[in-house]
Tab-separated table of C-alpha atoms in Angstrom:
chain	number	residue	atom	x	y	z
P	38	CYS	CA	39.929	154.485	86.736
P	39	LEU	CA	39.131	156.845	83.938
P	40	LEU	CA	36.549	153.956	82.172
P	41	PRO	CA	33.457	155.828	82.894
P	42	ALA	CA	34.686	158.793	81.753
P	43	ALA	CA	36.365	157.595	78.625
P	44	LEU	CA	33.060	155.610	78.149
P	45	TRP	CA	30.934	158.593	78.339
P	46	ALA	CA	33.465	160.644	76.053
P	47	MET	CA	32.882	157.733	73.316
P	48	TYR	CA	29.068	157.892	73.732
P	49	LEU	CA	29.181	161.522	73.413
P	50	SER	CA	30.998	161.594	70.148
P	51	ILE	CA	28.664	158.852	68.763
P	52	VAL	CA	25.804	161.101	69.674
P	53	ASN	CA	27.604	164.151	68.099
P	54	LEU	CA	28.039	162.275	64.599
P	55	GLN	CA	24.260	161.608	64.823
P	56	ALA	CA	24.943	157.845	64.211
P	57	PRO	CA	22.000	156.201	62.623
P	58	PHE	CA	20.990	154.247	66.112
P	59	THR	CA	20.758	157.272	68.439
P	60	PHE	CA	19.445	160.058	65.870
P	61	SER	CA	16.203	161.895	66.765
P	62	TYR	CA	14.529	159.245	69.318
P	63	GLY	CA	14.843	161.973	72.089
P	64	TRP	CA	16.814	159.783	74.548
P	65	GLU	CA	20.523	160.202	73.616
P	66	TRP	CA	20.904	163.291	75.558
P	67	LEU	CA	19.499	161.989	78.309
P	68	THR	CA	21.681	158.734	78.325
P	69	CYS	CA	24.530	161.242	77.770
P	70	GLU	CA	23.541	162.930	80.956
P	71	ALA	CA	22.990	160.026	83.002
P	72	GLY	CA	26.484	158.975	81.914
P	73	PHE	CA	27.984	162.075	82.984
P	74	LEU	CA	26.365	161.616	86.477
P	75	ALA	CA	27.552	157.777	86.596
P	76	ILE	CA	31.303	159.345	86.336
P	77	PHE	CA	31.041	160.827	89.793
P	78	LEU	CA	29.579	157.692	91.217
P	79	HIS	CA	32.657	155.905	90.585
P	80	PRO	CA	35.495	156.204	93.385
P	81	GLN	CA	38.175	158.712	92.462
P	82	PRO	CA	41.531	157.040	92.125
P	83	TRP	CA	43.296	159.506	94.000
P	84	SER	CA	40.957	158.825	96.939
P	85	ARG	CA	41.728	155.740	98.954
P	86	ARG	CA	38.311	155.530	100.044
P	87	ARG	CA	35.893	153.053	98.479
P	88	PHE	CA	32.369	153.550	98.850
P	89	SER	CA	30.698	151.588	101.808
P	90	MET	CA	27.954	152.200	104.610
P	91	LEU	CA	30.375	154.704	106.233
P	92	SER	CA	31.177	156.674	103.165
P	93	PRO	CA	28.365	156.296	100.572
P	94	PRO	CA	28.497	158.085	96.988
P	95	PRO	CA	27.935	161.854	97.040
P	96	ARG	CA	24.444	162.992	98.390
P	97	LEU	CA	24.920	165.423	95.421
P	98	VAL	CA	24.991	162.908	92.401
P	99	ILE	CA	22.075	160.869	93.882
P	100	TRP	CA	19.852	164.101	93.974
P	101	LEU	CA	20.844	164.740	90.399
P	102	PHE	CA	20.038	161.221	89.327
P	103	ARG	CA	16.330	161.705	91.161
P	104	TRP	CA	15.988	165.032	89.138
P	105	LEU	CA	16.734	163.264	85.943
P	106	ALA	CA	14.661	160.383	86.635
P	107	PHE	CA	11.654	163.064	87.679
P	108	ARG	CA	12.252	164.970	84.212
P	109	LEU	CA	12.155	161.573	82.507
P	110	LEU	CA	8.717	160.687	83.941
P	111	LEU	CA	7.435	163.783	83.501
P	112	GLY	CA	8.554	164.422	79.882
P	113	ALA	CA	6.835	160.968	79.348
P	114	GLY	CA	3.518	162.284	80.788
P	115	MET	CA	3.507	165.297	79.058
P	116	SER	CA	4.105	163.445	75.402
P	117	LYS	CA	1.196	161.571	76.192
P	118	VAL	CA	-1.253	164.215	77.117
P	119	GLY	CA	0.515	167.242	74.572
P	120	ARG	CA	-0.673	169.025	71.417
P	121	ASN	CA	0.272	165.759	69.249
P	122	SER	CA	-1.109	163.008	71.313
P	123	SER	CA	-4.166	160.763	70.264
P	124	ALA	CA	-7.587	161.735	71.642
P	125	CYS	CA	-7.875	158.734	73.969
P	126	TRP	CA	-4.927	159.968	76.056
P	127	ARG	CA	-6.079	163.408	76.291
P	128	ASP	CA	-9.655	162.125	77.572
P	129	LEU	CA	-7.628	159.960	79.956
P	130	THR	CA	-9.282	156.931	78.665
P	131	CYS	CA	-6.387	154.887	76.903
P	132	THR	CA	-5.879	152.725	79.729
P	133	THR	CA	-9.277	151.580	80.577
P	134	THR	CA	-10.361	148.151	79.711
């Protein structure tokens, strides 16, 4: 299986062509990165082992996914309290009832 790599390459070409449904939303490169990391979660065809409890996915890939999630959450939080945000987010009162 080269399917995950082929799917990532197709999505990357769509993003690079700046298709209307991916242009200027801010998540297109994040999904490209997540797709690239997902390639390494798939068992390689030349190795005979399949993922099980005795042979989990590579630890580095799991940590890179965690780093990706951290950057996503940090970026979402920074956009709420940044310079161009509304006043209620800067005052931390948007979520009060």
